[in-house]
Every structure is written in structure tokens, then in C-alpha cells.
PDB file of C-alpha atoms in Angstrom:
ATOM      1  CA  UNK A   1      -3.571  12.899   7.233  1.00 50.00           C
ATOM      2  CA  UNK A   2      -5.210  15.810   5.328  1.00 53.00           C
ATOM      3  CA  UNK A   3      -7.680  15.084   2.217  1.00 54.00           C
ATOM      4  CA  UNK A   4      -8.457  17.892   0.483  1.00 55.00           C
ATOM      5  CA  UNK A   5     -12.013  19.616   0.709  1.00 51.00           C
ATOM      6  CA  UNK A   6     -13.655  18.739  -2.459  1.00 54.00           C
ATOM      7  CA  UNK A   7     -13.065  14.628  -1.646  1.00 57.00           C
ATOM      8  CA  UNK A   8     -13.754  15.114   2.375  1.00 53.00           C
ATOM      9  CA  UNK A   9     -16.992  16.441   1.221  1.00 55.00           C
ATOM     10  CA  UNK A  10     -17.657  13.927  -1.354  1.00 57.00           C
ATOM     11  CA  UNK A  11     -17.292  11.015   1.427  1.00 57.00           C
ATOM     12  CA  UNK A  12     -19.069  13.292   4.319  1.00 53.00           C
ATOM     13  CA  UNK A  13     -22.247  14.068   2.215  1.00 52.00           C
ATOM     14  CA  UNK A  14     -24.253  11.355   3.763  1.00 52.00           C
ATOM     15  CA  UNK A  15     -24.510   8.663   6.233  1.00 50.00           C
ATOM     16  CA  UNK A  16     -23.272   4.965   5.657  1.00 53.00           C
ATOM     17  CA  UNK A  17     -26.018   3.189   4.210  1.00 50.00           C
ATOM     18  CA  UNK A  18     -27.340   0.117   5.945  1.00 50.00           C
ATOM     19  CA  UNK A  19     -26.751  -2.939   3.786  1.00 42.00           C
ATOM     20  CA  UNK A  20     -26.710  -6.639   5.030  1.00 54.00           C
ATOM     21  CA  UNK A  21     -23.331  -7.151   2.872  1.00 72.00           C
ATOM     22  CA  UNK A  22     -20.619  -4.878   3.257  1.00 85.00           C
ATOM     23  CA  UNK A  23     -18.073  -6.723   1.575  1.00 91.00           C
ATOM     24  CA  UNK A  24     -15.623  -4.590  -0.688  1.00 92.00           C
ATOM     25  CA  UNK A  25     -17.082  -6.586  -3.374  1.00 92.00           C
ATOM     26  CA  UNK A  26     -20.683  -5.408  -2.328  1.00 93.00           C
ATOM     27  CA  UNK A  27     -19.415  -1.636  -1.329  1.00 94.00           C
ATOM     28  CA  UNK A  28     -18.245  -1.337  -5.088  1.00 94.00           C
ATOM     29  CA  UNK A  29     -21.689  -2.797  -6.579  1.00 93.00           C
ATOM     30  CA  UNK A  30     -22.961  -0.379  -4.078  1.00 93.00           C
ATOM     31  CA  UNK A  31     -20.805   2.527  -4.981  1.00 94.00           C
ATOM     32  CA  UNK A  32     -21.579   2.336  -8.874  1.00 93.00           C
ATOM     33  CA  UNK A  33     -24.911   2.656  -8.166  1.00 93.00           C
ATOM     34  CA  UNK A  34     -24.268   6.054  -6.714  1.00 92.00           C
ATOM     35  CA  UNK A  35     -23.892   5.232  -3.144  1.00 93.00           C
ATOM     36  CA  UNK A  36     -21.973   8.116  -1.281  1.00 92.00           C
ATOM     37  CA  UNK A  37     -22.485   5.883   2.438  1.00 92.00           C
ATOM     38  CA  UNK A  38     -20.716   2.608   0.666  1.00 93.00           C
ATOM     39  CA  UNK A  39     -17.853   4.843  -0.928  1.00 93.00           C
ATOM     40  CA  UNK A  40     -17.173   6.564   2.733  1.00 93.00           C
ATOM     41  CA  UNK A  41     -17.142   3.163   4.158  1.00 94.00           C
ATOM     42  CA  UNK A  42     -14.702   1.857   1.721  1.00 94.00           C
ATOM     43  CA  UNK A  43     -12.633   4.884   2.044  1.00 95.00           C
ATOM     44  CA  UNK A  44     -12.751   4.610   5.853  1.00 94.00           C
ATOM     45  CA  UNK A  45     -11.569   0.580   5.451  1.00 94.00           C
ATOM     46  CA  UNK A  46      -8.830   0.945   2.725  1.00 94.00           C
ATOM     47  CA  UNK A  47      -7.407   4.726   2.695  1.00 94.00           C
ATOM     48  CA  UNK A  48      -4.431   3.850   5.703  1.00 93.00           C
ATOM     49  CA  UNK A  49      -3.553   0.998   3.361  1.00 92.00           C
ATOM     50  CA  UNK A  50      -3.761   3.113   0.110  1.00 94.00           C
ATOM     51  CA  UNK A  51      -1.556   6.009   1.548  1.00 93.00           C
ATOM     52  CA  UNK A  52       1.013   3.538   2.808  1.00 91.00           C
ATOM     53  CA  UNK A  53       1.810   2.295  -0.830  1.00 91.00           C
ATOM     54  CA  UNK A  54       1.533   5.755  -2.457  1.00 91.00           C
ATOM     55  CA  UNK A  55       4.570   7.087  -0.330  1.00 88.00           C
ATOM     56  CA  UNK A  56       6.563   4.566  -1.490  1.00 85.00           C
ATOM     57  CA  UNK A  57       6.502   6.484  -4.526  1.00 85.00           C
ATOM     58  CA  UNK A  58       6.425   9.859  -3.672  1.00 85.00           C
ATOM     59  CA  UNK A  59       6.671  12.450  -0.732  1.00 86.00           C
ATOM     60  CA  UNK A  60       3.758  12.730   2.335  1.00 88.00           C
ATOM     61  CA  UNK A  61       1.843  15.822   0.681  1.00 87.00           C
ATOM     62  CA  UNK A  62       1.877  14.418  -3.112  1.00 89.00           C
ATOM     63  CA  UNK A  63       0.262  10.990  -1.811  1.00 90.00           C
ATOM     64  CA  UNK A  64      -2.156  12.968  -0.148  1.00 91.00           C
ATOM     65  CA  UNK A  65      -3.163  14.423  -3.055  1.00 91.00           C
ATOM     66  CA  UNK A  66      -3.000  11.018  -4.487  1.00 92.00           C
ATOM     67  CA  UNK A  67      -4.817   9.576  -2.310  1.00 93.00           C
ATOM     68  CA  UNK A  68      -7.948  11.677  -2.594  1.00 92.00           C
ATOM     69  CA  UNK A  69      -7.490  10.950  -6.963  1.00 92.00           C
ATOM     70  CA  UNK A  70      -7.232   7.245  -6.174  1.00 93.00           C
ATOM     71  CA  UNK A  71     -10.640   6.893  -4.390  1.00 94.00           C
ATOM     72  CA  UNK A  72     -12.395   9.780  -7.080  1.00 93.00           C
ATOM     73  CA  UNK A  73     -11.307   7.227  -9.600  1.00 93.00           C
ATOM     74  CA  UNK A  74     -12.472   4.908  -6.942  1.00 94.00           C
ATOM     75  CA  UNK A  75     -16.160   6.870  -7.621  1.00 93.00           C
ATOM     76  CA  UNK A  76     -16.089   6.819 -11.198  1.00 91.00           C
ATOM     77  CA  UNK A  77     -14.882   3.340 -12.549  1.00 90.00           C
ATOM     78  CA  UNK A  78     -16.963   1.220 -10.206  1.00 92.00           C
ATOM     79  CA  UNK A  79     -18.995   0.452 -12.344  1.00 90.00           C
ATOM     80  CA  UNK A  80     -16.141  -1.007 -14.625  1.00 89.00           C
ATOM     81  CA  UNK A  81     -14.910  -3.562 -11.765  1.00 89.00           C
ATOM     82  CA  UNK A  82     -15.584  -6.887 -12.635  1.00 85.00           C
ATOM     83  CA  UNK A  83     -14.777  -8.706  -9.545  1.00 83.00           C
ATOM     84  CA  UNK A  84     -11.721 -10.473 -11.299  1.00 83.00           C
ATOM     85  CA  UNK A  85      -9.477  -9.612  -8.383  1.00 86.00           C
ATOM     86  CA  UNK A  86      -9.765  -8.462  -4.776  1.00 91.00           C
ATOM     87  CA  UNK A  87     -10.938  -4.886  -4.508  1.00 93.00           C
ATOM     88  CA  UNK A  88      -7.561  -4.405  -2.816  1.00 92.00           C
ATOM     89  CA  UNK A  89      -5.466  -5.460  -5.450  1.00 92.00           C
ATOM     90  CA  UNK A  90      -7.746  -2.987  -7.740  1.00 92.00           C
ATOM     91  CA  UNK A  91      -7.127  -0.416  -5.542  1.00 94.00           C
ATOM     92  CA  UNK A  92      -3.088  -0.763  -5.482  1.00 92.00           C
ATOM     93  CA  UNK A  93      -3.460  -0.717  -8.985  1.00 91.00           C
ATOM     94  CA  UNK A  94      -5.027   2.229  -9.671  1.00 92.00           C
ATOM     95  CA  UNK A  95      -2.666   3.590  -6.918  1.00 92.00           C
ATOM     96  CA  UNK A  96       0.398   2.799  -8.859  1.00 89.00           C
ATOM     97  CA  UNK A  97       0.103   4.390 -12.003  1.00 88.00           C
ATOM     98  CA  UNK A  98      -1.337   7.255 -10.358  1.00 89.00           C
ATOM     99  CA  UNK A  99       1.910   7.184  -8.048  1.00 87.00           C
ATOM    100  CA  UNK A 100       4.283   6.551 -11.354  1.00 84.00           C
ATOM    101  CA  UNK A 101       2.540   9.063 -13.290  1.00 84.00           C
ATOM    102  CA  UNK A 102       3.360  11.675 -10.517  1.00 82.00           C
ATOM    103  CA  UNK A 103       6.959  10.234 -10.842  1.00 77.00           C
ATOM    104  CA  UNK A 104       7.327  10.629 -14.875  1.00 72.00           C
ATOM    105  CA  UNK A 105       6.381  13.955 -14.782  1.00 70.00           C
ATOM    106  CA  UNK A 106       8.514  15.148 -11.720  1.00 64.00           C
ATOM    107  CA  UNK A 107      11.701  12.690 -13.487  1.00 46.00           C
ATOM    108  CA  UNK A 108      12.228  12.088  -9.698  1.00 37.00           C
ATOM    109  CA  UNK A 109      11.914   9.384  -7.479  1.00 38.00           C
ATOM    110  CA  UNK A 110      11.146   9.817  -3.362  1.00 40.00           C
ATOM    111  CA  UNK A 111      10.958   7.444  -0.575  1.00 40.00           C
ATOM    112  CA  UNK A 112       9.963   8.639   2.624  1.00 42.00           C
ATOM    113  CA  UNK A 113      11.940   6.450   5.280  1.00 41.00           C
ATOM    114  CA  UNK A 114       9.301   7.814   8.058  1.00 41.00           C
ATOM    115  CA  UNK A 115       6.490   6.093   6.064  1.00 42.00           C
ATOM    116  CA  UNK A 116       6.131   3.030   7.978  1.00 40.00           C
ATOM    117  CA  UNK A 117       4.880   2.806  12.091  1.00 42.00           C
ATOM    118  CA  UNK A 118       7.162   0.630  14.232  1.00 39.00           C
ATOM    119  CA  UNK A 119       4.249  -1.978  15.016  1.00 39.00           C
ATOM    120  CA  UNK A 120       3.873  -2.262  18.207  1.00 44.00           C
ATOM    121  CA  UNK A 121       2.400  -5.425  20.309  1.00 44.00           C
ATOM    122  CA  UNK A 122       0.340  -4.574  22.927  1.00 42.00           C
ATOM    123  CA  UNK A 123       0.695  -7.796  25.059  1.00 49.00           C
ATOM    124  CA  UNK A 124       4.625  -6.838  25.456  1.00 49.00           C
ATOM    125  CA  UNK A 125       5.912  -5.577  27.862  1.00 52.00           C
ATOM    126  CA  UNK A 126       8.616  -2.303  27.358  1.00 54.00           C
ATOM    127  CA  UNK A 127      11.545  -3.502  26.965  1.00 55.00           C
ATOM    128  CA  UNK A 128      10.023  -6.360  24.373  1.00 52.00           C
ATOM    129  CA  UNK A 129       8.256  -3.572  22.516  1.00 52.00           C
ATOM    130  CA  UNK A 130      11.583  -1.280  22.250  1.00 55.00           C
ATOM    131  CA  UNK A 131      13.384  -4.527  20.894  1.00 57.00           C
ATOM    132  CA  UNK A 132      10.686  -5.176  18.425  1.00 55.00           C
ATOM    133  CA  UNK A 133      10.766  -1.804  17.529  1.00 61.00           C
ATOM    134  CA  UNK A 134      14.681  -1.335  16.884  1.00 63.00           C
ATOM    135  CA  UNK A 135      14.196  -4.630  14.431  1.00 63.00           C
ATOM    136  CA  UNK A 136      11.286  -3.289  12.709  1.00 64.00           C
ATOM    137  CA  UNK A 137      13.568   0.275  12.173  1.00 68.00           C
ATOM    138  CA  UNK A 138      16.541  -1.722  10.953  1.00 69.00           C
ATOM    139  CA  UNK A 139      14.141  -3.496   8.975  1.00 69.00           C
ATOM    140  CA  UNK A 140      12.988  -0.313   7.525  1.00 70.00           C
ATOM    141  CA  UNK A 141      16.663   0.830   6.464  1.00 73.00           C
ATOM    142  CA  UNK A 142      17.342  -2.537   4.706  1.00 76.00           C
ATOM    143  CA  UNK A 143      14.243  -2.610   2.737  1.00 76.00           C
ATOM    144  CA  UNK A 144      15.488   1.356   1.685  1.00 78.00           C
ATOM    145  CA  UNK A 145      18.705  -0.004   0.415  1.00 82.00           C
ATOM    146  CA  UNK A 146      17.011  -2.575  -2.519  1.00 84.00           C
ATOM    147  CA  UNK A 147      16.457  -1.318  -5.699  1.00 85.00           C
ATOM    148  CA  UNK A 148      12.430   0.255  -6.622  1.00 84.00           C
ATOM    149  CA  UNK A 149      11.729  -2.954  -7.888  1.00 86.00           C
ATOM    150  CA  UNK A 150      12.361  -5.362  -5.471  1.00 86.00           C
ATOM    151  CA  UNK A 151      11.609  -3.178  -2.274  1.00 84.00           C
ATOM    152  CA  UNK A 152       7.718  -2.559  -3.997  1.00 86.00           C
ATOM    153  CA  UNK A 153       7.263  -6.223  -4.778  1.00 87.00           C
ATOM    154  CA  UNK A 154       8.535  -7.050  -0.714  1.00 84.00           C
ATOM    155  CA  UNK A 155       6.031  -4.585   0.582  1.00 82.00           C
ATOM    156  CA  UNK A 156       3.274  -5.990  -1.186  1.00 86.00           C
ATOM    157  CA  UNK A 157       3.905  -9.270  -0.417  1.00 82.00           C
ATOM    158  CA  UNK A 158       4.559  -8.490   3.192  1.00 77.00           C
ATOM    159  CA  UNK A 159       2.904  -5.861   4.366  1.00 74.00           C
ATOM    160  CA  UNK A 160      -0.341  -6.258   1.529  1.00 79.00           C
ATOM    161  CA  UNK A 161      -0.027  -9.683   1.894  1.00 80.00           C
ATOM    162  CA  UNK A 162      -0.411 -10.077  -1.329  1.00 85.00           C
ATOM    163  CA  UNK A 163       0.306 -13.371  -3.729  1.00 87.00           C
ATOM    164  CA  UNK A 164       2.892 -13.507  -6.394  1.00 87.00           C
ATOM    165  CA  UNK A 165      -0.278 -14.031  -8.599  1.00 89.00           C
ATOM    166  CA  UNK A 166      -1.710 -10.378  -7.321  1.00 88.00           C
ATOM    167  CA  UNK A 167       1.443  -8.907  -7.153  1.00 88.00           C
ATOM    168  CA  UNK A 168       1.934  -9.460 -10.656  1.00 88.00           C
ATOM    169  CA  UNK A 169      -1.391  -8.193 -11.475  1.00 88.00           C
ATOM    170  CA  UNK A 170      -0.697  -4.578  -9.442  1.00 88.00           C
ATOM    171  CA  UNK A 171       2.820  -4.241 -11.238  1.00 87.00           C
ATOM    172  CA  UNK A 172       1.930  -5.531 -14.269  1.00 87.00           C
ATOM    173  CA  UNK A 173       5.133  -7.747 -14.811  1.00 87.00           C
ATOM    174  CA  UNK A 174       4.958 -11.966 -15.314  1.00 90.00           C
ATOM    175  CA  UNK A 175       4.756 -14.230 -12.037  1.00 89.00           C
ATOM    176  CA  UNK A 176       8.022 -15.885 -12.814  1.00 89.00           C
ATOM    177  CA  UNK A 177       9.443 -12.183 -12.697  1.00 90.00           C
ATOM    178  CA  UNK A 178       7.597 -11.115  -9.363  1.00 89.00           C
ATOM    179  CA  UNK A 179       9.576 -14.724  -8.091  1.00 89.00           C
ATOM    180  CA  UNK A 180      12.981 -13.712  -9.111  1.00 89.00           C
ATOM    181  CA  UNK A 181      12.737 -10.360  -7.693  1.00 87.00           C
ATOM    182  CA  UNK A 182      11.329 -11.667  -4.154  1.00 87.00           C
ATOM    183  CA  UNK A 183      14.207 -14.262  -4.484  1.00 87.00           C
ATOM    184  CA  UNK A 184      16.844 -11.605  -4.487  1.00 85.00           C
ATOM    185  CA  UNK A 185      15.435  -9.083  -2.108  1.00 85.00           C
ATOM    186  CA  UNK A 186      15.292 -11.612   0.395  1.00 85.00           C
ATOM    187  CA  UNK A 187      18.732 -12.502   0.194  1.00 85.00           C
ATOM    188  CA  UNK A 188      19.964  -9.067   0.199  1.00 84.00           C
ATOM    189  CA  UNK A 189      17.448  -8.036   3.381  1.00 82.00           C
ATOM    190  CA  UNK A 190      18.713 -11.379   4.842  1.00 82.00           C
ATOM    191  CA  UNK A 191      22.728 -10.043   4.002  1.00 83.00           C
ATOM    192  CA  UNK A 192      21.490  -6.908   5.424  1.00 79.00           C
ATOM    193  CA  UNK A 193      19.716  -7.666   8.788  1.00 77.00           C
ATOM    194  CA  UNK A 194      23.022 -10.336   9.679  1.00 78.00           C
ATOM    195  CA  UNK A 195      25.283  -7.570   9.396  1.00 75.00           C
ATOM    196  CA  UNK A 196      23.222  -5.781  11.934  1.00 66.00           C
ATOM    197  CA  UNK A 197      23.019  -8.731  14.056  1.00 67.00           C
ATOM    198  CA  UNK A 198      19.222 -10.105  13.319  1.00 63.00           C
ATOM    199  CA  UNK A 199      18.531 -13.315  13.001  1.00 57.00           C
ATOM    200  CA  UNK A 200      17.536 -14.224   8.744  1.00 50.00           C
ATOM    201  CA  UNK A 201      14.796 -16.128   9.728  1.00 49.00           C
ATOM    202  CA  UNK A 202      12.570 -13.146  10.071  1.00 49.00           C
ATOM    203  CA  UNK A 203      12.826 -12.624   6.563  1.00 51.00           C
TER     204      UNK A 203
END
């Protein structure tokens, strides 16, 4: 994945600084002091993460882009974090509107199905790991057939691992809502995966 120069630079100017904590919590204290080595380890720890949401939204190149805004925002507001939430669930945040203000002013919305790596276990053997693979692909092509709002509130709950109470935080809707939506995109990935022959339980 590319960054562009003026952010590479920003998190290659200096060295990680030693620090007994390196929490994310600590790493932002860190960071709004001005510490270039705590923002290129938290860049290092959460920009895989980061980049997976964005393209959710929009296309490879734009959450690039986005990416590299997310963390500079990252750089600035640090300072304004007040440890309410995870860092994570900041972070998601922050990516989202950037990712749905990219969306209101292109009126369009993307999904790249490539987005997401067939995860692979490395104590299988071949023919375990193609099987594992085709389900995680299927997978994939069900979770592209729910609507915006109930495929984003699956992947943070699944992939993020994130609670209702988080997810509601990130998309800014009530828990109750974040349950209802969950509710029906399991059912329909469920509908989905036994027409393909998977077993519902993995959902």
C-alpha cells in the first residue's frame, strides 16, 4: 500500500521512542506531546486495520489517500482524546466521516469485493486451507449483497470485534438500532451461505 510522501515522511522523521508503556492509550498521550516515534508506532499497529474499513467506502487509491488524512488528523487532535473509548474505536471514527465525506462529494458509493484476504491457517494442511478459503470468498459475496448499513455494522462487529456499545459510537446511531441491523444481516448472510451449501452456524 502506497502513502503519499508528505505523511511517509512525517512517520519516518525519527526513531520510535523508548517508553515503558506503549499502550494506544499511552502512544496518543505520547503523540500530543509531539512525539513523531509514538505516532509511527501507532501508525505501524493500526494502519492495516484503518485501510480495511476505509475501502468499504470507497475505491483502493481514495482510501489511500484517506488513510494518510486519518492518521494527520491522528497528529493533530491527540491532544483532544479523552480516553472515553478505545483508541480503535476513535480511529474508525474519524475514518468514517472522512470515508462518507469522500462519498457525499463523489454522490457515489464503491465497494471493493477484493478488499478482504482469504485468512489463511497455517496449521492446515492444503486442502483444509482451500476449503476455508472458498467459505471465507462466499462469505465475502454474501456480506456484498446486504445493504451499506448492515454489511458496515457486520464488519465491525466481526472483523473489529467491536461491541454493539462501540459500534454505535463509530456510526453514530442508538444501540437498540446497531441490534436490529445485526439481527437482520445475520439472517440474510445465514439465507445466503445455506443456499450455497454452508453450514449457518458460522454466522
Amino acid at each position: 500500500m502506497s502513502i503519499t510522501y508528505a505523511t511517509a515522511r512525517l512517520y519516518t522523521a525519527s526513531a520510535p521512542t523508548e517508553a515503558p508503556d506503549t499502550s494506544d492509550a499511552a502512544l496518543i498521550q505520547s503523540i500530543a506531546a509531539g512525539d513523531k516515534g509514538a505516532m509511527r508506532i501507532l501508525f505501524a499497529r493500526h494502519n492495516v486495520r484503518v485501510y480495511r474499513f476505509l475501502v468499504q467506502f470507497v475505491d483502493r487509491s481514495a482510501a489511500e489517500d484517506l488513510l494518510s488524512e486519518v492518521f494527520l488528523d491522528v497528529w493533530r487532535q491527540a491532544g483532544r482524546f479523552q480516553g472515553r473509548s478505545q483508541v480503535t474505536t476513535w480511529l474508525l471514527a474519524i475514518a468514517r466521516n472522512k470515508a462518507l465525506s469522500e462519498l457525499r462529494r463523489r454522490s457515489t458509493e464503491e465497494l471493493d469485493e477484493d478488499a478482504a484476504a482469504a485468512i489463511e491457517d497455517s496449521g492446515n494442511d492444503p486442502e483444509v486451507t482451500m476449503q476455508n478459503r472458498q467459505k471465507t470468498e462466499i462469505l465475502l459475496k454474501c456480506l456484498t449483497q446486504l445493504s451499506p448499513a448492515h454489511r458496515e455494522v457486520t464488519d465491525l462487529v466481526y472483523y473489529h470485534e467491536k461491541s454493539i456499545d462501540e459500534v454505535a459510537e463509530i456510526t453514530g446511531v442508538p444501540q437498540n438500532t446497531v441490534k436490529t441491523r445485526m439481527f437482520y444481516a445475520r439472517k440474510r448472510i445465514a439465507e445466503l451461505l445455506a443456499v450455497q451449501g454452508i453450514d449457518r452456524a458460522i454466522v
